[in-house]
CSV table of C-alpha atoms in Angstrom, one decimal:
chain,number,residue,atom,x,y,z
A,1,MET,CA,-15.0,-8.6,13.8
A,2,LYS,CA,-14.2,-11.8,12.1
A,3,ASP,CA,-17.4,-12.9,11.4
A,4,LEU,CA,-18.2,-9.7,9.4
A,5,ARG,CA,-18.0,-10.3,5.6
A,6,LEU,CA,-18.4,-8.5,2.4
A,7,ARG,CA,-21.7,-10.3,1.8
A,8,ASP,CA,-22.9,-9.0,5.0
A,9,LEU,CA,-22.2,-5.3,4.1
A,10,LEU,CA,-24.0,-6.3,0.6
A,11,ASP,CA,-27.1,-7.1,2.6
A,12,LEU,CA,-27.0,-4.1,4.7
A,13,ALA,CA,-26.7,-2.0,1.6
A,14,SER,CA,-29.4,-3.9,-0.2
A,15,ALA,CA,-31.8,-3.2,2.9
A,16,HIS,CA,-31.3,0.7,2.2
A,17,PRO,CA,-31.0,1.9,5.9
A,18,ALA,CA,-31.7,5.5,6.6
A,19,ASP,CA,-28.0,5.9,8.0
A,20,PRO,CA,-26.0,3.0,7.1
A,21,LYS,CA,-22.8,4.5,8.8
A,22,GLN,CA,-24.9,4.7,11.8
A,23,GLU,CA,-25.7,1.1,11.8
A,24,ILE,CA,-22.1,0.1,11.2
A,25,GLN,CA,-21.0,2.0,14.2
A,26,GLN,CA,-23.3,0.4,16.2
A,27,MET,CA,-22.5,-3.2,15.1
A,28,TYR,CA,-19.0,-2.4,15.9
A,29,LYS,CA,-19.9,-0.7,19.4
A,30,TRP,CA,-21.7,-3.9,20.2
A,31,HIS,CA,-18.8,-6.0,19.2
A,32,PHE,CA,-16.4,-3.9,21.0
A,33,GLU,CA,-18.5,-4.2,24.3
A,34,ARG,CA,-18.7,-8.0,23.9
A,35,CYS,CA,-15.0,-8.4,23.3
A,36,VAL,CA,-14.1,-6.1,26.3
A,37,THR,CA,-16.7,-7.9,28.6
A,38,ALA,CA,-15.4,-11.5,27.7
A,39,SER,CA,-11.9,-10.3,28.2
A,40,LYS,CA,-12.6,-9.0,31.6
A,41,LEU,CA,-14.4,-12.2,32.5
A,42,ILE,CA,-11.8,-14.4,31.5
A,43,LEU,CA,-9.2,-12.2,33.3
A,44,GLY,CA,-11.2,-11.8,36.5
A,45,ALA,CA,-11.8,-15.4,36.5
A,46,ALA,CA,-8.1,-16.2,36.1
A,47,ALA,CA,-7.1,-14.0,38.6
A,48,SER,CA,-9.6,-15.4,41.3
A,49,LEU,CA,-8.3,-18.9,40.4
A,50,ILE,CA,-4.6,-17.8,40.7
A,51,ALA,CA,-5.6,-16.1,44.0
A,52,ALA,CA,-7.2,-19.1,45.4
A,53,LEU,CA,-4.5,-21.5,44.4
A,54,LEU,CA,-1.7,-19.5,45.8
A,55,ILE,CA,-3.6,-18.7,49.3
A,56,ALA,CA,-4.2,-22.3,49.5
A,57,PHE,CA,-0.7,-23.2,48.8
A,58,PHE,CA,0.7,-20.7,51.4
A,59,LYS,CA,-1.7,-21.8,54.0
A,60,GLU,CA,-0.7,-25.3,53.1
A,61,GLU,CA,-4.4,-26.4,53.0
A,62,PHE,CA,-3.9,-28.6,49.8
A,63,ALA,CA,-5.3,-32.0,49.8
A,64,VAL,CA,-3.3,-32.9,46.4
A,65,PRO,CA,0.3,-33.3,45.6
A,66,VAL,CA,2.3,-30.1,44.8
A,67,TRP,CA,2.8,-31.1,41.2
A,68,GLN,CA,-0.5,-30.9,40.5
A,69,ILE,CA,-0.9,-27.5,41.9
A,70,GLY,CA,1.9,-26.5,39.7
A,71,ILE,CA,-0.2,-27.8,36.7
A,72,ALA,CA,-3.1,-25.9,37.9
A,73,LEU,CA,-1.3,-22.7,38.3
A,74,VAL,CA,-0.1,-23.1,34.6
A,75,GLY,CA,-3.8,-23.5,33.5
A,76,ALA,CA,-5.0,-20.6,35.5
A,77,ILE,CA,-2.0,-18.4,34.2
A,78,GLY,CA,-2.6,-19.9,30.8
A,79,THR,CA,-6.1,-18.7,31.2
A,80,LEU,CA,-4.9,-15.2,32.2
A,81,LEU,CA,-2.7,-14.9,29.2
A,82,TYR,CA,-5.5,-15.7,27.0
A,83,GLY,CA,-7.8,-13.2,28.5
A,84,ALA,CA,-5.1,-10.6,27.9
A,85,TYR,CA,-4.3,-11.8,24.3
A,86,ARG,CA,-8.2,-11.2,23.8
A,87,PHE,CA,-8.2,-7.6,25.4
A,88,THR,CA,-5.1,-6.6,23.3
A,89,LYS,CA,-7.1,-7.7,20.0
A,90,THR,CA,-9.6,-5.1,21.0
A,91,ARG,CA,-7.1,-2.4,19.9
A,92,ARG,CA,-7.8,-3.6,16.0
A,93,VAL,CA,-11.6,-2.7,16.3
A,94,HIS,CA,-11.1,0.9,15.0
A,95,ALA,CA,-9.2,-0.4,12.2
A,96,GLU,CA,-11.9,-2.9,11.1
A,97,TYR,CA,-14.6,-0.3,11.6
A,98,ILE,CA,-13.1,2.2,9.5
A,99,ALA,CA,-12.2,-0.6,6.7
A,100,SER,CA,-16.1,-1.2,7.0
A,101,LEU,CA,-16.9,2.1,6.0
A,102,LEU,CA,-14.6,2.1,3.2
A,103,LEU,CA,-15.6,-1.4,1.7
A,104,PHE,CA,-19.4,-0.2,2.3
A,105,GLU,CA,-18.6,2.7,0.2
A,106,GLN,CA,-17.1,0.6,-2.5
A,107,ILE,CA,-19.7,-2.1,-2.9
A,108,GLN,CA,-22.5,0.5,-3.6
A,109,PRO,CA,-22.3,-0.2,-7.4
A,110,LEU,CA,-22.9,-3.9,-6.9
A,111,VAL,CA,-26.3,-3.2,-5.0
A,112,SER,CA,-28.7,-3.3,-7.9
A,113,PHE,CA,-27.0,-6.1,-9.8
A,114,MET,CA,-27.3,-7.9,-6.6
A,115,ARG,CA,-30.9,-7.2,-6.3
A,116,VAL,CA,-31.5,-8.6,-9.8
A,117,TYR,CA,-29.6,-11.8,-8.9
A,118,ARG,CA,-31.2,-12.2,-5.6
A,119,ALA,CA,-34.8,-11.8,-7.5
A,120,MET,CA,-33.7,-14.5,-9.9
A,121,ARG,CA,-32.8,-16.9,-7.0
A,122,ARG,CA,-36.1,-16.3,-5.4
A,123,SER,CA,-38.2,-16.8,-8.7
B,1,MET,CA,-14.4,-33.7,53.3
B,2,SER,CA,-15.8,-30.0,52.8
B,3,ALA,CA,-12.4,-28.4,53.3
B,4,GLU,CA,-10.9,-30.9,50.6
B,5,ILE,CA,-13.5,-29.6,48.3
B,6,PHE,CA,-12.5,-26.2,48.9
B,7,THR,CA,-9.1,-26.8,48.1
B,8,THR,CA,-9.4,-29.3,45.3
B,9,LEU,CA,-11.9,-27.2,43.3
B,10,PRO,CA,-9.7,-24.3,42.6
B,11,VAL,CA,-7.4,-26.9,41.3
B,12,VAL,CA,-9.9,-28.7,39.0
B,13,LEU,CA,-11.2,-25.1,37.6
B,14,SER,CA,-7.7,-23.9,36.8
B,15,LEU,CA,-7.0,-27.1,35.0
B,16,ALA,CA,-10.2,-26.9,33.3
B,17,SER,CA,-10.1,-23.4,32.4
B,18,GLY,CA,-6.5,-23.6,31.1
B,19,LEU,CA,-7.7,-26.6,29.1
B,20,ALA,CA,-10.8,-24.4,27.7
B,21,SER,CA,-8.2,-21.5,26.8
B,22,LEU,CA,-6.1,-23.8,25.1
B,23,VAL,CA,-9.0,-25.3,23.1
B,24,PHE,CA,-10.7,-21.9,22.1
B,25,SER,CA,-6.9,-20.8,20.9
B,26,VAL,CA,-6.5,-23.7,18.8
B,27,ALA,CA,-10.2,-23.3,17.3
B,28,ALA,CA,-9.7,-19.7,16.5
B,29,ARG,CA,-6.6,-20.1,15.0
B,30,ARG,CA,-8.1,-22.8,12.7
B,31,ARG,CA,-10.8,-20.7,11.8
B,32,ASP,CA,-8.4,-18.0,11.0
B,33,SER,CA,-6.6,-20.2,8.7
B,34,LYS,CA,-9.9,-21.4,7.1
B,35,SER,CA,-11.1,-17.8,6.4
B,36,ARG,CA,-7.5,-17.2,5.0
B,37,MET,CA,-7.7,-20.3,2.5
B,38,GLN,CA,-11.6,-19.0,1.5
B,39,THR,CA,-10.1,-15.4,0.8
B,40,ARG,CA,-7.4,-16.8,-1.4
B,41,ALA,CA,-9.7,-18.9,-3.4
B,42,ALA,CA,-12.1,-16.2,-3.7
B,43,LEU,CA,-9.2,-13.7,-4.8
B,44,GLU,CA,-7.8,-16.0,-7.7
B,45,GLU,CA,-7.9,-14.1,-10.9
B,46,HIS,CA,-9.4,-17.0,-12.8
B,47,ALA,CA,-12.2,-17.2,-10.5
B,48,LEU,CA,-13.0,-13.4,-11.2
B,49,SER,CA,-12.3,-13.8,-14.9
B,50,SER,CA,-14.5,-16.7,-15.3
B,51,ALA,CA,-17.3,-15.2,-13.4
B,52,LEU,CA,-17.2,-12.0,-15.8
B,53,GLU,CA,-16.8,-13.9,-18.9
B,54,SER,CA,-19.6,-16.3,-18.2
B,55,ASP,CA,-22.2,-13.9,-19.2
B,56,ASP,CA,-24.4,-15.6,-16.7
B,57,LEU,CA,-26.1,-13.6,-14.1
B,58,GLU,CA,-26.1,-16.9,-11.9
B,59,SER,CA,-22.4,-17.2,-12.0
B,60,LEU,CA,-21.5,-13.7,-11.3
B,61,GLY,CA,-23.9,-13.3,-8.8
B,62,SER,CA,-22.7,-16.6,-7.1
B,63,TYR,CA,-19.2,-15.6,-7.3
B,64,LEU,CA,-20.2,-12.3,-5.5
B,65,GLU,CA,-22.2,-13.6,-2.8
B,66,THR,CA,-20.3,-17.1,-2.0
B,67,LYS,CA,-16.7,-16.3,-2.9
B,68,LEU,CA,-16.0,-12.6,-3.0
B,69,GLY,CA,-18.5,-12.1,-0.4
B,70,SER,CA,-16.8,-14.5,1.9
B,71,VAL,CA,-13.8,-11.9,2.2
B,72,SER,CA,-13.9,-11.0,6.0
B,73,VAL,CA,-13.7,-7.3,6.7
B,74,ALA,CA,-11.0,-8.3,9.3
B,75,GLU,CA,-8.6,-9.2,6.9
B,76,PHE,CA,-9.3,-6.5,4.6
B,77,ALA,CA,-8.4,-4.2,7.4
B,78,THR,CA,-5.1,-6.1,8.3
B,79,ASP,CA,-3.9,-7.4,5.3
B,80,ASP,CA,-2.6,-4.9,2.5
B,81,GLU,CA,-2.8,-7.5,-0.2
B,82,VAL,CA,-6.1,-8.6,0.4
B,83,ARG,CA,-7.1,-5.1,0.5
B,84,ARG,CA,-5.5,-4.4,-2.8
B,85,GLN,CA,-7.1,-7.1,-4.5
B,86,VAL,CA,-10.6,-7.0,-3.1
B,87,THR,CA,-10.8,-3.2,-4.2
B,88,ASP,CA,-9.4,-4.2,-7.7
B,89,PHE,CA,-12.0,-7.0,-7.9
B,90,VAL,CA,-14.8,-5.0,-6.5
B,91,GLU,CA,-13.7,-2.2,-9.2
B,92,ARG,CA,-13.7,-4.7,-11.9
B,93,VAL,CA,-17.2,-5.9,-11.2
B,94,SER,CA,-18.5,-2.5,-10.9
B,95,GLU,CA,-17.2,-1.7,-13.9
B,96,PHE,CA,-18.7,-4.5,-15.6
B,97,THR,CA,-22.1,-3.8,-14.2
B,98,GLU,CA,-21.6,-0.2,-14.5
B,99,SER,CA,-24.7,2.1,-14.4
B,100,PRO,CA,-25.3,4.1,-17.4
B,101,ASP,CA,-24.5,7.7,-16.4
B,102,ARG,CA,-25.3,9.2,-20.0
B,103,GLU,CA,-28.5,10.6,-21.4
B,104,GLU,CA,-30.3,7.8,-22.9
B,105,SER,CA,-30.0,7.2,-26.7
B,106,LYS,CA,-33.2,7.1,-28.8
B,107,VAL,CA,-34.9,4.0,-30.1
B,108,PRO,CA,-33.8,3.7,-33.6
B,109,ALA,CA,-36.9,4.6,-35.9
B,110,ASP,CA,-36.7,1.5,-37.9
B,111,ILE,CA,-36.7,-1.1,-34.8
B,112,SER,CA,-40.1,-2.6,-35.6
B,113,ARG,CA,-38.9,-3.8,-38.9
B,114,LEU,CA,-35.3,-4.9,-37.6
B,115,ARG,CA,-36.8,-7.2,-35.0
B,116,GLN,CA,-38.3,-9.3,-37.9
B,117,GLU,CA,-34.9,-10.2,-39.3
B,118,PRO,CA,-33.6,-13.3,-38.1
B,119,SER,CA,-30.2,-13.1,-35.9
B,120,GLU,CA,-27.2,-14.9,-36.3
B,121,GLY,CA,-24.3,-16.3,-34.5
B,122,GLU,CA,-23.6,-15.0,-30.6
B,123,LEU,CA,-26.7,-12.6,-31.3
B,124,ALA,CA,-29.0,-15.5,-32.0
B,125,GLN,CA,-27.8,-17.3,-29.2
B,126,ALA,CA,-28.6,-14.1,-27.2
B,127,GLU,CA,-31.8,-13.9,-28.6
B,128,ARG,CA,-32.8,-17.4,-27.3
B,129,MET,CA,-31.7,-16.5,-23.9
B,130,VAL,CA,-34.0,-13.5,-23.6
B,131,ARG,CA,-36.8,-15.4,-25.2
B,132,GLU,CA,-36.5,-18.0,-22.7
B,133,GLY,CA,-36.4,-15.5,-19.9
B,134,LEU,CA,-32.9,-15.1,-19.3
B,135,VAL,CA,-32.8,-11.6,-20.1
B,136,TRP,CA,-29.6,-10.5,-18.2
B,137,ASN,CA,-27.5,-13.2,-19.8
B,138,GLY,CA,-28.7,-12.2,-23.3
B,139,LEU,CA,-27.8,-8.6,-22.8
B,140,ALA,CA,-24.5,-9.7,-21.3
B,141,VAL,CA,-23.8,-11.7,-24.3
B,142,ALA,CA,-25.0,-9.0,-26.8
B,143,ARG,CA,-22.6,-6.2,-25.2
B,144,ARG,CA,-19.7,-8.5,-25.3
B,145,THR,CA,-20.4,-9.2,-28.9
B,146,VAL,CA,-20.6,-5.6,-29.7
B,147,GLU,CA,-17.6,-4.8,-27.5
B,148,LEU,CA,-15.3,-7.6,-29.4
B,149,ARG,CA,-16.0,-6.1,-32.6
B,150,LEU,CA,-15.4,-2.7,-31.7
B,151,ARG,CA,-12.1,-4.0,-30.1
B,152,GLU,CA,-11.2,-5.5,-33.0
B,153,ILE,CA,-11.6,-2.5,-35.2
B,154,ALA,CA,-9.6,-0.5,-32.3
B,155,LEU,CA,-6.8,-3.0,-32.4
B,156,ALA,CA,-6.8,-3.0,-36.4
B,157,SER,CA,-6.5,1.0,-36.2
B,158,ASP,CA,-3.8,1.1,-33.7
B,159,LEU,CA,-5.8,2.6,-31.2
B,160,GLY,CA,-4.1,0.9,-28.3
B,161,THR,CA,-5.1,-2.1,-26.1
B,162,GLU,CA,-6.2,-0.3,-22.9
B,163,LYS,CA,-9.6,-1.7,-21.3
B,164,ARG,CA,-12.4,0.4,-22.1
B,165,SER,CA,-16.1,0.1,-21.9
B,166,ALA,CA,-18.0,-0.7,-24.7
B,167,GLY,CA,-19.4,2.9,-24.7
B,168,ARG,CA,-16.3,4.7,-24.4
B,169,LEU,CA,-14.8,2.4,-27.3
B,170,LEU,CA,-17.7,3.3,-29.7
B,171,ALA,CA,-17.3,7.3,-28.9
B,172,ASP,CA,-13.5,7.0,-29.3
B,173,LEU,CA,-14.0,5.3,-32.8
B,174,VAL,CA,-16.9,7.9,-33.8
B,175,ARG,CA,-14.5,10.5,-32.8
B,176,LEU,CA,-11.9,9.2,-35.4
B,177,GLU,CA,-14.5,8.3,-37.9
B,178,LEU,CA,-13.6,4.7,-38.1
B,179,VAL,CA,-17.2,3.5,-38.3
B,180,HIS,CA,-20.0,3.6,-40.6
B,181,GLN,CA,-22.0,6.8,-40.0
B,182,GLU,CA,-25.4,5.0,-39.2
B,183,ALA,CA,-23.9,2.4,-37.2
B,184,PRO,CA,-23.3,4.4,-33.9
B,185,SER,CA,-27.0,5.2,-33.3
B,186,TYR,CA,-27.9,1.5,-33.3
B,187,LEU,CA,-24.8,0.4,-31.3
B,188,GLN,CA,-25.2,3.1,-28.8
B,189,TYR,CA,-28.8,2.0,-28.3
B,190,SER,CA,-28.1,-1.6,-27.6
B,191,ILE,CA,-25.0,-0.5,-25.5
B,192,ASP,CA,-27.2,1.7,-23.3
B,193,VAL,CA,-30.0,-0.8,-23.0
B,194,ALA,CA,-27.6,-3.8,-22.5
B,195,ASN,CA,-25.8,-1.6,-19.5
B,196,ARG,CA,-29.4,-0.9,-17.9
B,197,GLY,CA,-30.1,-4.4,-17.8
B,198,ILE,CA,-26.7,-5.6,-16.6
B,199,HIS,CA,-26.5,-3.0,-14.0
B,200,GLY,CA,-29.8,-4.4,-12.5
B,201,GLU,CA,-32.3,-2.0,-13.8
B,202,ASP,CA,-35.7,-3.3,-15.1
B,203,VAL,CA,-35.5,-4.0,-18.7
B,204,SER,CA,-38.4,-5.8,-20.5
B,205,GLN,CA,-38.0,-8.6,-22.6
B,206,GLY,CA,-39.5,-6.6,-25.6
B,207,GLU,CA,-36.7,-3.8,-25.0
B,208,ALA,CA,-33.7,-6.4,-24.8
B,209,LEU,CA,-35.0,-7.9,-28.3
B,210,GLU,CA,-35.3,-4.4,-29.5
B,211,ALA,CA,-31.7,-3.8,-28.0
B,212,LEU,CA,-30.3,-7.2,-29.8
B,213,ALA,CA,-31.9,-6.2,-33.1
B,214,ALA,CA,-30.2,-2.7,-33.0
B,215,ALA,CA,-27.0,-4.7,-32.3
B,216,ALA,CA,-27.2,-6.8,-35.2
B,217,ARG,CA,-28.2,-3.8,-37.5
B,218,GLY,CA,-25.2,-1.9,-36.0
B,219,LEU,CA,-22.7,-4.7,-36.6
B,220,SER,CA,-23.6,-5.7,-40.1
B,221,LEU,CA,-23.1,-1.9,-40.9
B,222,LEU,CA,-19.8,-2.1,-39.4
B,223,GLU,CA,-19.3,-4.9,-41.5
B,224,GLU,CA,-20.1,-2.9,-44.6
B,225,ASN,CA,-17.9,-0.5,-43.7
B,226,THR,CA,-15.2,-2.7,-43.3
B,227,THR,CA,-15.9,-4.4,-46.8
B,228,THR,CA,-16.0,-0.8,-48.2
B,229,ARG,CA,-12.7,0.2,-46.9
B,230,GLY,CA,-10.9,-2.9,-47.5
């Protein structure tokens, strides 16, 4: 989850949730589901486009030159590869989840200080 | 016409999706690169040192929130060097804002009288800060002043240069009987109050001024001790 930063964990710690580990787990669950869904959509769309292009090509139904079909096929394959790349990145989610837990524990001593700092900023 | 649309539409969509994939990939790479640059800037030693040495709540808080706070968890997870540095930096800031984990020392009996005495040098600056409402800053300056003096005594006595907290330094010097016998009670009280304030606990202006008065008395007793031994 590239958007999750140390300051977000400080914010979470400052909120004093009843079960912070549960909160972090839930965040990563949403993130994982979002990533997988996005990958599936991209892969599905790419597969549909490739299938449509190949069917039309073999049925000789295209009204455009062959070279344009070639470029379109490259575009569709590029989309497929992009979808596959995004899917493989989901394997890192578990490492990021564990890192979040570790970092969350490490920043606990800073929570009181941040409370004073933020109170000062507000005043 | 409609048959043409069904054959040209996949071509157009394929081109569009290929282009979109390329744009998203490039944008993601640029975002990653920008994030890595932000992380490198945040983990520069001088950035942390300046924040810690500033004795300024705003500077240290701003460093934590905007610089160190900008480090992404993803980089922490995948880059060993980032992980090592972030762990080290967080530890150092935690030590600086350490929570007092010992029994609180007693308020010196003559503290009311001591508060009437004018302070000098860094402690006068600390007192000004506290009176202006910058209690955290004033306590940070006071603690650093005490710590520096104790470190000077430790160095002069060949006690080694390892980094120790002000409280630990004082305990080591007391154990080795290197400080005036009355100084520790004043200094320990001032260190305890300073630690509480820096950690983020509530310390009133009155308490902070008492801590500064105790620090001034403790330091002047250390000077007497040094003069006597000399």
